[in-house]
Short mmCIF file of C-alpha atoms and ligand atoms in Angstrom, two decimals:
data_model
loop_
_atom_site.label_atom_id
_atom_site.label_comp_id
_atom_site.label_asym_id
_atom_site.label_seq_id
_atom_site.Cartn_x
_atom_site.Cartn_y
_atom_site.Cartn_z
CA MET A 1 77.21 -39.20 -15.75
CA ALA A 2 78.05 -35.51 -16.32
CA MET A 3 76.66 -33.04 -13.79
CA GLN A 4 73.60 -31.12 -15.03
CA LYS A 5 74.70 -27.49 -14.70
CA LYS A 6 71.35 -25.77 -15.13
CA LYS A 7 68.09 -26.19 -13.29
CA THR A 8 65.67 -28.58 -14.97
CA SER A 9 63.39 -26.19 -16.79
CA MET A 10 59.69 -25.97 -16.03
CA GLN A 11 57.12 -25.93 -18.82
CA GLU A 12 54.89 -22.86 -18.97
CA GLN A 13 52.11 -21.22 -20.97
CA LYS A 14 53.35 -19.34 -24.01
CA ALA A 15 53.39 -15.55 -23.57
CA GLU A 16 51.08 -14.87 -26.55
CA GLU A 17 48.45 -17.22 -25.10
CA ARG A 18 48.71 -16.32 -21.44
CA ILE A 19 48.13 -12.60 -21.93
CA ASN A 20 44.56 -13.57 -22.82
CA ASN A 21 43.81 -15.53 -19.68
CA PHE A 22 44.37 -15.60 -15.91
CA GLU A 23 45.52 -19.22 -15.72
CA GLU A 24 48.74 -20.03 -13.94
CA VAL A 25 51.86 -19.41 -16.04
CA PRO A 26 54.28 -22.22 -15.03
CA TYR A 27 52.83 -25.76 -15.10
CA GLY A 28 55.05 -27.28 -12.41
CA TYR A 29 57.37 -30.28 -12.75
CA THR A 30 56.26 -33.68 -14.01
CA ASP A 31 57.40 -36.74 -11.97
CA GLU A 32 60.34 -37.25 -14.37
CA GLU A 33 61.42 -33.60 -14.26
CA ALA A 34 61.22 -33.54 -10.44
CA LEU A 35 63.34 -36.67 -10.15
CA GLN A 36 65.89 -35.28 -12.60
CA GLU A 37 66.16 -32.04 -10.60
CA ALA A 38 66.22 -33.82 -7.21
CA LYS A 39 69.22 -35.83 -8.37
CA ARG A 40 71.22 -32.58 -8.74
CA CYS A 41 71.20 -32.15 -4.94
CA LEU A 42 74.56 -32.99 -3.34
CA GLN A 43 72.98 -33.89 0.04
CA CYS A 44 75.46 -31.58 1.80
CA LYS A 45 76.03 -32.66 5.40
CA ASP A 46 76.06 -29.12 6.83
CA GLU A 47 72.80 -28.21 5.00
CA PRO A 48 73.47 -24.51 4.24
CA CYS A 49 70.20 -24.32 2.30
CA VAL A 50 68.21 -25.01 5.50
CA ASP A 51 69.80 -21.96 7.16
CA GLY A 52 68.68 -19.92 4.15
CA CYS A 53 65.03 -20.79 4.78
CA PRO A 54 63.30 -18.70 7.47
CA VAL A 55 61.06 -21.65 8.47
CA GLU A 56 63.90 -24.19 8.23
CA VAL A 57 62.40 -26.66 5.78
CA PRO A 58 64.59 -29.84 5.95
CA ILE A 59 65.54 -29.43 2.30
CA PRO A 60 68.01 -32.29 1.68
CA ASP A 61 65.69 -34.73 3.51
CA PHE A 62 62.64 -33.94 1.42
CA ILE A 63 64.71 -34.03 -1.76
CA GLN A 64 66.05 -37.46 -0.77
CA ALA A 65 62.46 -38.68 -0.28
CA ILE A 66 61.69 -37.59 -3.87
CA ILE A 67 64.70 -39.57 -5.09
CA ASP A 68 63.45 -42.57 -3.07
CA GLY A 69 60.10 -42.29 -4.85
CA ASP A 70 58.22 -41.44 -1.61
CA VAL A 71 56.60 -38.08 -2.41
CA GLU A 72 54.12 -38.50 0.47
CA LYS A 73 57.02 -38.72 2.91
CA ALA A 74 58.59 -35.68 1.23
CA ASN A 75 55.38 -33.81 2.01
CA GLN A 76 55.37 -34.89 5.67
CA ILE A 77 58.94 -33.67 5.98
CA ILE A 78 58.11 -30.26 4.50
CA LYS A 79 54.87 -29.92 6.46
CA SER A 80 56.68 -30.50 9.75
CA LYS A 81 58.04 -26.96 9.26
CA ASN A 82 56.03 -25.26 6.54
CA ASN A 83 52.24 -25.15 6.35
CA LEU A 84 52.13 -23.30 3.04
CA PRO A 85 54.52 -25.23 0.77
CA ALA A 86 52.48 -24.88 -2.42
CA VAL A 87 52.43 -21.12 -1.80
CA CYS A 88 56.14 -20.86 -0.97
CA GLY A 89 57.19 -23.09 -3.86
CA ARG A 90 55.48 -20.56 -6.14
CA VAL A 91 56.24 -17.14 -4.69
CA CYS A 92 59.24 -17.32 -2.33
CA PRO A 93 62.16 -15.19 -3.48
CA GLN A 94 64.28 -18.36 -3.53
CA GLU A 95 67.16 -16.53 -5.20
CA GLU A 96 67.54 -14.49 -1.97
CA GLN A 97 66.78 -17.35 0.44
CA CYS A 98 67.41 -21.09 0.25
CA GLU A 99 68.76 -21.15 -3.31
CA ALA A 100 71.10 -18.21 -2.63
CA VAL A 101 73.18 -20.43 -0.32
CA CYS A 102 72.84 -23.73 -2.19
CA VAL A 103 76.32 -25.23 -2.70
CA MET A 104 75.51 -26.16 -6.30
CA GLY A 105 75.15 -22.44 -6.93
CA ASN A 106 78.85 -21.88 -6.28
CA LYS A 107 79.69 -23.33 -9.68
CA PHE A 108 76.43 -23.93 -11.51
CA GLU A 109 72.77 -23.00 -11.11
CA PRO A 110 71.49 -23.83 -7.60
CA VAL A 111 69.11 -26.75 -7.08
CA ALA A 112 65.56 -25.58 -7.92
CA ILE A 113 64.39 -26.01 -4.32
CA GLY A 114 61.24 -23.93 -4.78
CA ARG A 115 60.12 -25.86 -7.86
CA LEU A 116 60.67 -29.16 -6.02
CA GLU A 117 58.72 -27.91 -3.02
CA ARG A 118 55.85 -26.91 -5.29
CA TYR A 119 55.98 -30.32 -6.99
CA VAL A 120 55.71 -32.17 -3.67
CA ALA A 121 52.87 -29.94 -2.42
CA ASP A 122 50.88 -30.18 -5.66
CA TYR A 123 51.42 -33.95 -5.96
CA ASN A 124 49.98 -34.52 -2.50
CA MET A 125 47.15 -32.01 -2.89
CA GLN A 126 46.02 -33.72 -6.08
CA ARG A 127 45.91 -37.05 -4.24
CA GLY A 128 44.39 -35.76 -0.97
CA THR A 129 47.53 -36.72 0.97
CA ASP A 130 48.55 -33.15 1.78
CA LYS A 131 47.76 -33.30 5.50
CA SER A 132 50.29 -33.00 8.30
CA SER A 133 51.15 -36.30 9.97
CA LYS A 134 48.86 -37.10 12.94
CA GLU A 135 51.75 -38.69 14.89
CA GLU A 136 53.86 -35.57 14.39
CA ILE A 137 51.03 -33.39 15.76
CA GLU A 138 50.42 -35.62 18.79
CA LYS A 139 54.16 -35.65 19.51
CA ASN A 140 54.28 -31.85 19.75
CA LYS A 141 51.38 -31.39 22.20
CA ILE A 142 52.34 -29.98 25.60
CA PRO A 143 50.00 -31.07 28.44
CA GLU A 144 50.35 -27.75 30.39
CA LEU A 145 49.13 -25.84 27.34
CA GLU A 146 46.19 -27.97 26.29
CA GLY A 147 42.93 -26.03 26.11
CA ARG A 148 44.47 -22.59 26.85
CA LYS A 149 43.36 -19.88 24.46
CA VAL A 150 45.46 -17.74 22.09
CA ALA A 151 44.10 -15.17 19.61
CA VAL A 152 45.72 -14.53 16.24
CA ILE A 153 44.78 -11.36 14.36
CA GLY A 154 44.96 -11.64 10.56
CA ALA A 155 44.76 -14.74 8.34
CA GLY A 156 47.75 -13.90 6.12
CA PRO A 157 51.00 -15.91 5.97
CA ALA A 158 52.23 -14.61 9.36
CA GLY A 159 48.96 -15.32 11.21
CA LEU A 160 48.36 -18.70 9.54
CA THR A 161 51.88 -19.89 10.37
CA ALA A 162 51.71 -18.72 13.98
CA ALA A 163 48.28 -20.34 14.39
CA ALA A 164 49.38 -23.69 12.89
CA ASP A 165 52.38 -23.91 15.22
CA LEU A 166 50.41 -22.78 18.30
CA VAL A 167 47.66 -25.34 17.76
CA ARG A 168 50.31 -28.07 17.48
CA PHE A 169 51.49 -27.19 21.01
CA GLY A 170 47.98 -28.13 22.19
CA LEU A 171 46.66 -24.57 22.49
CA GLU A 172 43.16 -23.50 21.47
CA VAL A 173 43.72 -21.02 18.64
CA THR A 174 41.27 -18.61 17.02
CA ILE A 175 42.20 -16.41 14.07
CA PHE A 176 40.23 -13.17 13.70
CA GLU A 177 40.24 -11.95 10.09
CA ALA A 178 38.83 -8.61 8.92
CA LEU A 179 37.88 -9.77 5.43
CA HIS A 180 35.39 -12.38 4.22
CA ASP A 181 38.25 -14.55 2.94
CA THR A 182 41.49 -16.02 4.30
CA GLY A 183 45.04 -15.84 2.94
CA GLY A 184 45.75 -12.11 3.23
CA VAL A 185 47.76 -10.80 0.30
CA LEU A 186 47.95 -14.35 -1.13
CA SER A 187 44.21 -14.10 -1.82
CA TYR A 188 43.56 -10.45 -2.58
CA GLY A 189 46.98 -9.15 -3.72
CA ILE A 190 48.93 -11.69 -5.79
CA PRO A 191 47.03 -12.38 -9.03
CA GLU A 192 45.51 -15.73 -9.99
CA PHE A 193 48.03 -16.36 -12.80
CA ARG A 194 50.78 -16.48 -10.18
CA MET A 195 48.98 -17.70 -7.08
CA PRO A 196 45.82 -19.70 -7.87
CA LYS A 197 43.20 -19.08 -5.17
CA GLU A 198 42.26 -22.78 -5.08
CA ILE A 199 45.79 -23.58 -3.91
CA VAL A 200 45.66 -20.98 -1.14
CA ASP A 201 42.22 -22.26 -0.03
CA GLN A 202 43.43 -25.84 0.10
CA GLU A 203 46.47 -25.00 2.24
CA VAL A 204 44.28 -22.92 4.58
CA GLU A 205 41.83 -25.85 4.80
CA ALA A 206 44.69 -28.13 5.93
CA ILE A 207 45.54 -25.61 8.68
CA LYS A 208 41.90 -25.59 9.80
CA GLU A 209 42.01 -29.38 9.96
CA LEU A 210 44.81 -29.09 12.54
CA GLY A 211 42.14 -27.51 14.78
CA VAL A 212 42.59 -23.77 14.14
CA GLU A 213 39.30 -21.86 14.24
CA ILE A 214 38.94 -18.90 11.85
CA LYS A 215 36.41 -16.12 12.47
CA LEU A 216 35.91 -13.98 9.36
CA ASN A 217 34.62 -10.39 9.11
CA VAL A 218 36.06 -9.37 12.49
CA LEU A 219 37.99 -6.11 12.32
CA VAL A 220 40.07 -6.14 15.49
CA GLY A 221 40.47 -2.60 16.79
CA LYS A 222 36.89 -1.86 15.81
CA THR A 223 34.59 -4.90 16.15
CA ILE A 224 36.57 -6.03 19.19
CA THR A 225 39.71 -4.69 20.89
CA ILE A 226 42.79 -6.52 22.11
CA ASP A 227 41.83 -5.70 25.72
CA GLU A 228 38.45 -7.32 25.15
CA LEU A 229 40.17 -10.43 23.76
CA PHE A 230 42.12 -10.74 27.03
CA GLU A 231 38.87 -10.22 28.97
CA GLU A 232 37.37 -13.10 26.98
CA GLY A 233 40.07 -15.43 28.31
CA TYR A 234 42.72 -15.32 25.57
CA GLU A 235 46.05 -15.50 27.37
CA ALA A 236 48.23 -14.25 24.49
CA VAL A 237 47.70 -12.44 21.19
CA PHE A 238 49.64 -12.53 17.92
CA ILE A 239 49.19 -9.57 15.57
CA GLY A 240 49.77 -10.34 11.87
CA VAL A 241 47.67 -7.67 10.18
CA GLY A 242 50.09 -6.87 7.35
CA ALA A 243 50.70 -3.50 5.72
CA GLY A 244 47.65 -2.75 3.65
CA LEU A 245 47.75 1.04 3.45
CA PRO A 246 49.09 2.17 0.06
CA ARG A 247 51.75 4.86 -0.24
CA PHE A 248 51.46 7.51 -2.92
CA LEU A 249 54.07 9.61 -4.70
CA GLY A 250 52.81 12.92 -3.33
CA ILE A 251 52.96 14.59 -6.77
CA PRO A 252 50.32 16.81 -8.41
CA GLY A 253 47.57 14.97 -10.28
CA GLU A 254 47.44 11.82 -8.14
CA ASN A 255 43.76 12.39 -7.35
CA LEU A 256 42.68 12.46 -11.01
CA ASN A 257 40.24 9.81 -12.24
CA GLY A 258 42.15 6.86 -13.65
CA VAL A 259 44.86 6.85 -10.96
CA TYR A 260 44.78 3.76 -8.72
CA SER A 261 46.94 2.38 -5.99
CA ALA A 262 48.14 -1.11 -7.00
CA ASN A 263 46.54 -2.29 -3.81
CA GLU A 264 43.06 -1.16 -4.84
CA PHE A 265 43.52 -2.29 -8.43
CA LEU A 266 44.68 -5.84 -7.57
CA THR A 267 42.22 -6.25 -4.69
CA ARG A 268 39.31 -5.39 -6.94
CA VAL A 269 40.43 -7.78 -9.65
CA ASN A 270 41.07 -10.59 -7.15
CA LEU A 271 38.16 -10.27 -4.74
CA MET A 272 35.62 -9.45 -7.42
CA LYS A 273 37.00 -12.34 -9.48
CA ALA A 274 37.51 -10.41 -12.71
CA PHE A 275 39.67 -13.35 -13.78
CA LYS A 276 36.89 -15.87 -13.34
CA TYR A 277 34.01 -14.04 -14.95
CA PRO A 278 35.39 -12.21 -17.99
CA GLU A 279 31.89 -12.04 -19.43
CA TYR A 280 31.06 -9.43 -16.80
CA LYS A 281 32.51 -5.96 -17.03
CA THR A 282 35.71 -5.92 -15.01
CA PRO A 283 35.42 -4.20 -11.65
CA VAL A 284 38.19 -1.79 -12.64
CA LYS A 285 38.27 0.44 -15.65
CA VAL A 286 41.63 0.24 -17.39
CA GLY A 287 42.39 1.97 -20.62
CA ASN A 288 44.80 1.10 -23.41
CA LYS A 289 47.82 3.02 -22.15
CA VAL A 290 48.68 2.12 -18.59
CA ALA A 291 51.69 3.29 -16.58
CA VAL A 292 52.59 1.32 -13.46
CA VAL A 293 55.02 3.11 -11.14
CA GLY A 294 57.41 0.85 -9.18
CA GLY A 295 59.82 -2.06 -9.65
CA GLY A 296 58.70 -4.72 -7.17
CA ASN A 297 56.52 -7.81 -7.41
CA VAL A 298 53.44 -5.65 -6.88
CA ALA A 299 54.30 -3.47 -9.88
CA MET A 300 54.92 -6.54 -12.11
CA ASP A 301 51.63 -8.06 -10.96
CA ALA A 302 49.69 -4.85 -11.65
CA ALA A 303 51.25 -4.46 -15.11
CA ARG A 304 50.63 -8.07 -16.12
CA THR A 305 47.06 -7.88 -14.80
CA ALA A 306 46.38 -4.74 -16.85
CA LYS A 307 47.70 -6.56 -19.93
CA ARG A 308 45.32 -9.46 -19.26
CA LEU A 309 42.41 -7.05 -18.88
CA GLY A 310 43.09 -5.93 -22.45
CA SER A 311 45.39 -2.88 -22.21
CA GLU A 312 47.61 -2.54 -25.27
CA ASN A 313 50.56 -0.49 -24.03
CA VAL A 314 51.55 -1.19 -20.46
CA TYR A 315 54.61 0.59 -19.06
CA ILE A 316 56.68 0.06 -15.94
CA VAL A 317 58.08 3.41 -14.83
CA TYR A 318 60.91 2.80 -12.37
CA ARG A 319 63.41 5.30 -11.01
CA ARG A 320 66.36 2.92 -10.74
CA ALA A 321 68.00 0.48 -13.19
CA ALA A 322 67.03 -3.13 -14.03
CA GLU A 323 69.59 -4.69 -11.63
CA GLN A 324 68.02 -2.82 -8.72
CA MET A 325 64.46 -3.94 -9.30
CA PRO A 326 63.26 -5.76 -6.18
CA ALA A 327 60.83 -8.05 -8.06
CA ARG A 328 61.65 -11.77 -8.43
CA SER A 329 63.70 -12.20 -11.59
CA GLU A 330 61.17 -14.73 -12.94
CA GLU A 331 58.41 -12.12 -12.70
CA ILE A 332 60.49 -9.49 -14.52
CA GLU A 333 61.29 -12.00 -17.25
CA HIS A 334 57.64 -13.03 -17.57
CA ALA A 335 56.58 -9.38 -17.74
CA ARG A 336 59.08 -8.69 -20.54
CA GLU A 337 57.91 -11.77 -22.48
CA GLU A 338 54.33 -10.51 -22.18
CA GLY A 339 55.26 -7.23 -23.84
CA ILE A 340 55.37 -4.94 -20.81
CA ILE A 341 57.47 -1.88 -21.78
CA PHE A 342 60.12 -0.88 -19.23
CA LYS A 343 60.86 2.83 -18.79
CA LEU A 344 63.77 2.46 -16.40
CA LEU A 345 65.68 5.32 -14.73
CA ASN A 346 62.57 7.48 -14.96
CA ASN A 347 60.51 9.04 -12.21
CA PRO A 348 57.05 10.64 -12.48
CA VAL A 349 56.92 14.27 -11.33
CA GLU A 350 53.32 15.12 -12.25
CA ILE A 351 50.20 13.44 -13.59
CA HIS A 352 48.31 15.62 -16.06
CA GLY A 353 44.63 15.37 -16.87
CA ASP A 354 41.88 16.51 -19.15
CA GLN A 355 38.44 17.17 -17.65
CA GLY A 356 39.39 15.41 -14.43
CA ARG A 357 40.75 12.29 -16.11
CA VAL A 358 44.42 11.36 -16.42
CA ASP A 359 45.94 11.75 -19.91
CA LYS A 360 49.71 12.11 -19.41
CA MET A 361 52.45 11.27 -16.98
CA GLU A 362 55.30 13.75 -16.81
CA CYS A 363 58.55 11.95 -16.08
CA VAL A 364 62.09 13.03 -15.43
CA GLU A 365 65.10 10.93 -16.40
CA MET A 366 67.35 9.72 -13.59
CA GLU A 367 70.99 8.74 -13.19
CA LEU A 368 72.57 6.66 -10.45
CA GLY A 369 74.73 8.32 -7.79
CA GLU A 370 76.33 7.04 -4.57
CA LYS A 371 74.89 4.13 -2.56
CA ASP A 372 72.07 5.00 -0.14
CA ASP A 373 70.92 3.37 3.14
CA SER A 374 69.44 0.42 1.23
CA GLY A 375 72.88 -0.30 -0.27
CA ARG A 376 71.61 0.56 -3.75
CA ARG A 377 72.90 3.47 -5.83
CA ARG A 378 70.73 6.52 -5.25
CA PRO A 379 68.72 7.75 -8.28
CA ILE A 380 69.27 11.45 -9.04
CA PRO A 381 67.05 13.48 -11.43
CA ILE A 382 68.73 14.83 -14.56
CA GLU A 383 67.81 18.48 -14.73
CA GLY A 384 65.78 19.53 -17.77
CA SER A 385 65.14 15.97 -18.95
CA ASN A 386 61.35 16.05 -18.38
CA TRP A 387 59.20 14.28 -20.95
CA MET A 388 55.56 13.23 -21.35
CA LEU A 389 54.15 9.71 -21.51
CA ASP A 390 50.67 9.41 -23.05
CA ILE A 391 48.50 7.37 -20.71
CA ASP A 392 44.88 6.90 -19.68
CA THR A 393 45.49 4.90 -16.48
CA ALA A 394 48.16 5.16 -13.79
CA ILE A 395 48.78 2.54 -11.11
CA ILE A 396 51.01 3.44 -8.17
CA ALA A 397 52.96 0.50 -6.74
CA ILE A 398 55.62 2.09 -4.53
CA GLY A 399 54.91 0.31 -1.25
CA THR A 400 52.52 0.15 1.65
CA ASN A 401 52.41 0.98 5.37
CA PRO A 402 50.39 -0.69 8.14
CA ASN A 403 46.82 0.43 8.58
CA PRO A 404 46.82 2.45 11.85
CA LEU A 405 43.36 1.28 12.97
CA LEU A 406 44.51 -1.50 15.27
CA THR A 407 47.62 0.20 16.63
CA LYS A 408 45.76 3.44 17.38
CA ASN A 409 43.06 1.59 19.29
CA THR A 410 45.41 -0.53 21.39
CA LYS A 411 46.80 1.02 24.57
CA ASP A 412 50.56 0.96 25.18
CA LEU A 413 51.47 -0.69 21.87
CA ALA A 414 54.71 1.00 20.78
CA THR A 415 55.09 1.77 17.06
CA LYS A 416 57.83 3.09 14.79
CA SER A 417 57.63 6.50 13.08
CA TRP A 418 56.06 4.96 9.93
CA GLY A 419 53.48 3.00 11.90
CA GLY A 420 55.11 -0.45 12.12
CA ILE A 421 54.78 -2.26 15.45
CA LYS A 422 57.97 -2.37 17.54
CA VAL A 423 59.04 -5.88 18.61
CA ASP A 424 62.09 -7.47 20.25
CA ASP A 425 63.98 -10.52 18.91
CA ASN A 426 61.20 -12.77 20.25
CA GLN A 427 58.57 -10.84 18.26
CA GLN A 428 57.22 -9.51 21.56
CA THR A 429 55.64 -6.05 21.51
CA SER A 430 55.73 -3.44 24.27
CA ARG A 431 52.69 -5.14 25.83
CA GLU A 432 52.93 -8.30 27.88
CA GLY A 433 51.44 -11.31 26.13
CA VAL A 434 51.14 -9.46 22.80
CA TYR A 435 53.39 -10.55 19.92
CA ALA A 436 53.51 -9.32 16.33
CA GLY A 437 55.16 -10.28 13.05
CA GLY A 438 55.09 -10.02 9.27
CA ASP A 439 54.57 -6.87 7.22
CA VAL A 440 53.05 -5.00 10.19
CA VAL A 441 56.50 -5.11 11.79
CA THR A 442 58.87 -4.98 8.82
CA GLY A 443 56.81 -3.01 6.31
CA ALA A 444 56.00 -4.69 2.97
CA ALA A 445 58.40 -7.66 2.73
CA THR A 446 57.94 -11.30 1.71
CA VAL A 447 55.67 -14.24 2.43
CA ILE A 448 58.46 -16.37 3.88
CA LYS A 449 59.77 -13.60 6.14
CA ALA A 450 56.23 -13.11 7.49
CA MET A 451 55.98 -16.88 8.04
CA GLY A 452 59.37 -16.97 9.77
CA ALA A 453 58.20 -14.22 12.14
CA GLY A 454 54.96 -16.13 12.83
CA LYS A 455 57.00 -19.21 13.72
CA THR A 456 59.34 -17.32 16.06
CA ALA A 457 56.36 -15.68 17.76
CA ALA A 458 54.59 -19.03 18.23
CA LYS A 459 57.68 -20.51 19.89
CA ASN A 460 57.97 -17.55 22.25
CA ILE A 461 54.25 -17.48 23.06
CA LYS A 462 54.63 -21.12 24.05
CA GLU A 463 57.56 -20.22 26.37
CA TYR A 464 55.65 -17.24 27.78
CA LEU A 465 52.60 -19.36 28.63
CA LEU A 466 54.73 -22.12 30.15
CA ASN A 467 56.56 -19.58 32.35
CA LYS A 468 53.26 -17.99 33.31
CA SER A 469 51.86 -21.32 34.48
CA ASP A 470 55.00 -21.90 36.58
CA LYS A 471 54.37 -18.72 38.59
P1 FAD B 1 49.06 -9.98 4.92
O1 FAD B 1 49.29 -10.97 3.87
O2 FAD B 1 48.80 -8.58 4.51
O3 FAD B 1 47.85 -10.48 5.82
C1 FAD B 1 47.30 -9.68 6.84
C2 FAD B 1 45.88 -10.12 7.11
O4 FAD B 1 45.38 -9.40 8.23
C3 FAD B 1 44.93 -9.80 5.96
O5 FAD B 1 44.14 -10.92 5.68
C4 FAD B 1 44.09 -8.64 6.49
O6 FAD B 1 42.78 -8.61 5.95
C5 FAD B 1 44.06 -8.94 7.97
N1 FAD B 1 43.83 -7.75 8.80
C6 FAD B 1 44.31 -6.50 8.63
N2 FAD B 1 43.89 -5.69 9.62
C7 FAD B 1 43.11 -6.45 10.44
C8 FAD B 1 42.39 -6.18 11.63
N3 FAD B 1 42.40 -4.98 12.19
N4 FAD B 1 41.67 -7.19 12.18
C9 FAD B 1 41.66 -8.44 11.62
N5 FAD B 1 42.35 -8.75 10.49
C10 FAD B 1 43.06 -7.76 9.92
N6 FAD B 1 55.95 -11.80 -1.31
C11 FAD B 1 56.70 -12.82 -1.75
O7 FAD B 1 57.39 -13.46 -0.96
N7 FAD B 1 56.72 -13.16 -3.08
C12 FAD B 1 55.94 -12.53 -4.00
O8 FAD B 1 55.98 -12.88 -5.17
C13 FAD B 1 55.10 -11.47 -3.54
N8 FAD B 1 54.29 -10.82 -4.41
C14 FAD B 1 53.44 -9.88 -3.94
C15 FAD B 1 52.53 -9.31 -4.80
C16 FAD B 1 51.61 -8.38 -4.35
C17 FAD B 1 50.63 -7.81 -5.31
C18 FAD B 1 51.64 -7.98 -2.98
C19 FAD B 1 50.67 -6.94 -2.47
C20 FAD B 1 52.55 -8.52 -2.12
C21 FAD B 1 53.45 -9.48 -2.57
N9 FAD B 1 54.36 -10.10 -1.71
C22 FAD B 1 55.15 -11.12 -2.16
C23 FAD B 1 54.46 -9.70 -0.30
C24 FAD B 1 53.72 -10.67 0.61
O9 FAD B 1 52.49 -11.01 0.07
C25 FAD B 1 53.59 -10.10 2.01
O10 FAD B 1 54.88 -9.77 2.49
C26 FAD B 1 52.93 -11.10 2.97
O11 FAD B 1 51.63 -11.45 2.52
C27 FAD B 1 52.85 -10.53 4.38
O12 FAD B 1 52.14 -11.41 5.19
P2 FAD B 1 51.37 -10.89 6.49
O13 FAD B 1 50.73 -12.09 7.08
O14 FAD B 1 52.29 -10.08 7.31
O15 FAD B 1 50.27 -9.86 5.95
FE1 SF4 B 2 63.08 -22.06 0.05
FE2 SF4 B 2 60.87 -20.70 0.60
FE3 SF4 B 2 60.80 -23.35 0.51
FE4 SF4 B 2 62.07 -22.14 2.50
S1 SF4 B 2 59.89 -22.09 2.09
S2 SF4 B 2 62.80 -23.90 1.31
S3 SF4 B 2 62.90 -20.30 1.46
S4 SF4 B 2 61.23 -21.99 -1.21
FE1 SF4 B 3 71.24 -29.90 -1.88
FE2 SF4 B 3 71.98 -27.35 -2.38
FE3 SF4 B 3 71.08 -28.04 0.01
FE4 SF4 B 3 73.47 -28.92 -0.80
S1 SF4 B 3 72.91 -26.79 -0.39
S2 SF4 B 3 71.86 -30.08 0.28
S3 SF4 B 3 73.07 -29.16 -2.98
S4 SF4 B 3 69.93 -28.11 -1.91
#
């Protein structure tokens, strides 16, 4: 039979329908579609795709289990390495990770690893067979570690992953989370139409069932300090508090009414469940002409959310060109289909207002010059090209930095100039027994990179505690 060159496509809600609701856009593979896609895998012996995954999901093995018709086994294989497969299958930047190195991709489209991972996770969740294997957990327990206490700060992807691995070693693990909900950005940042909250909750529930305790509404650095955690008998600490402090452009007019950070905008919509209760007034006031500044996933999410809240003209204002947008290509495509208007190679220089409320964004056109430190061509303003965009709402989505609360209140914790925590290759900070990972170390990055860091930290915390007990 001839080789199928393209990925098996995934059915999704039509753009004209989905802009009126917050339901998930892609439906996921059916059994037949998953089998068809799984059969594209070449089962390469050297498994390059596994090296492309920061948590080392045994990709060919789980795909083989799909082909064998054993989707429960496929789930056990994935869960041995990844505790958030339904999340990763949906939001991983696969094109930069596992699928970027898939051998099929040398000639044709790579195997749709993310879609298959989502299929396996959803299949098992729907049937209640999404738990990690009990034998696998028992096998990993280390007698010298049983009952010893480790604290994890933050219940986002980094903290959840570290906690799940640590508890498997036999440790007693408590996560301290500042908010009233778990999941970090998965719950309060990424919108429902891309990351349904029920899915996040179910994967967190499975982590709790491994034995991880989660204490909500504890702001470490304020409610309790890291020193106090050690005094309470925790022998090691993992910090995974993310980067929740929004950056602004620093241009005139940013404090006018109607200007939001994407962070505030999306958090309000998510945590106040604007998507679930449309009969109530939405917790954010968006007008009909919304400009979102930025080109990443956060900008796409903010723009598509504004559209769903009823805004007519929604613009993405981005200072570089389309090829340089950091958002996942699927999100850019979905945004275009939904009628988001892209004003590329444009940068805002001032936000103008009338009686304290935003009414225009002054932009300058840009051209691309030499490559900068990020390897992308530097955008340069074209003199005299200023123009006005009529708007009533502006949303700034140009990145975030870590909140300094915890780092400021923790003695001897070395940080970088922008506030990120300094770590070595083992994710160890400048303080003994304190490890960190995820956005708080790298700055705003990706779910899977945060999870990879959580995994590395867990492994090294295990080694640290074993060495400590030898002394
Ligand atoms: P977070 O997810 O930020 O979790 C940190 C947790 O720590 C939070 O729950 C926070 O409340 C808690 N916390 C903070 N301070 C304290 C404290 N002092 N005490 C106790 N708890 C504390 N990545 C992708 O891979 N794909 C995408 O499509 C994607 N889309 C995104 C869309 C949006 C809108 C946003 C904002 C981000 C997106 N990202 C995406 C990035 C991704 O979500 C993050 O890189 C990832 O969540 C980082 O994980 P983390 O665990 O380091 O931090
Ligand atoms: Fe690929 Fe992400 Fe799944 Fe790893 S977790 S296999 S990078 S989709
Ligand atoms: Fe299959 Fe691609 Fe991995 Fe080869 S590299 S085993 S084709 S997923």
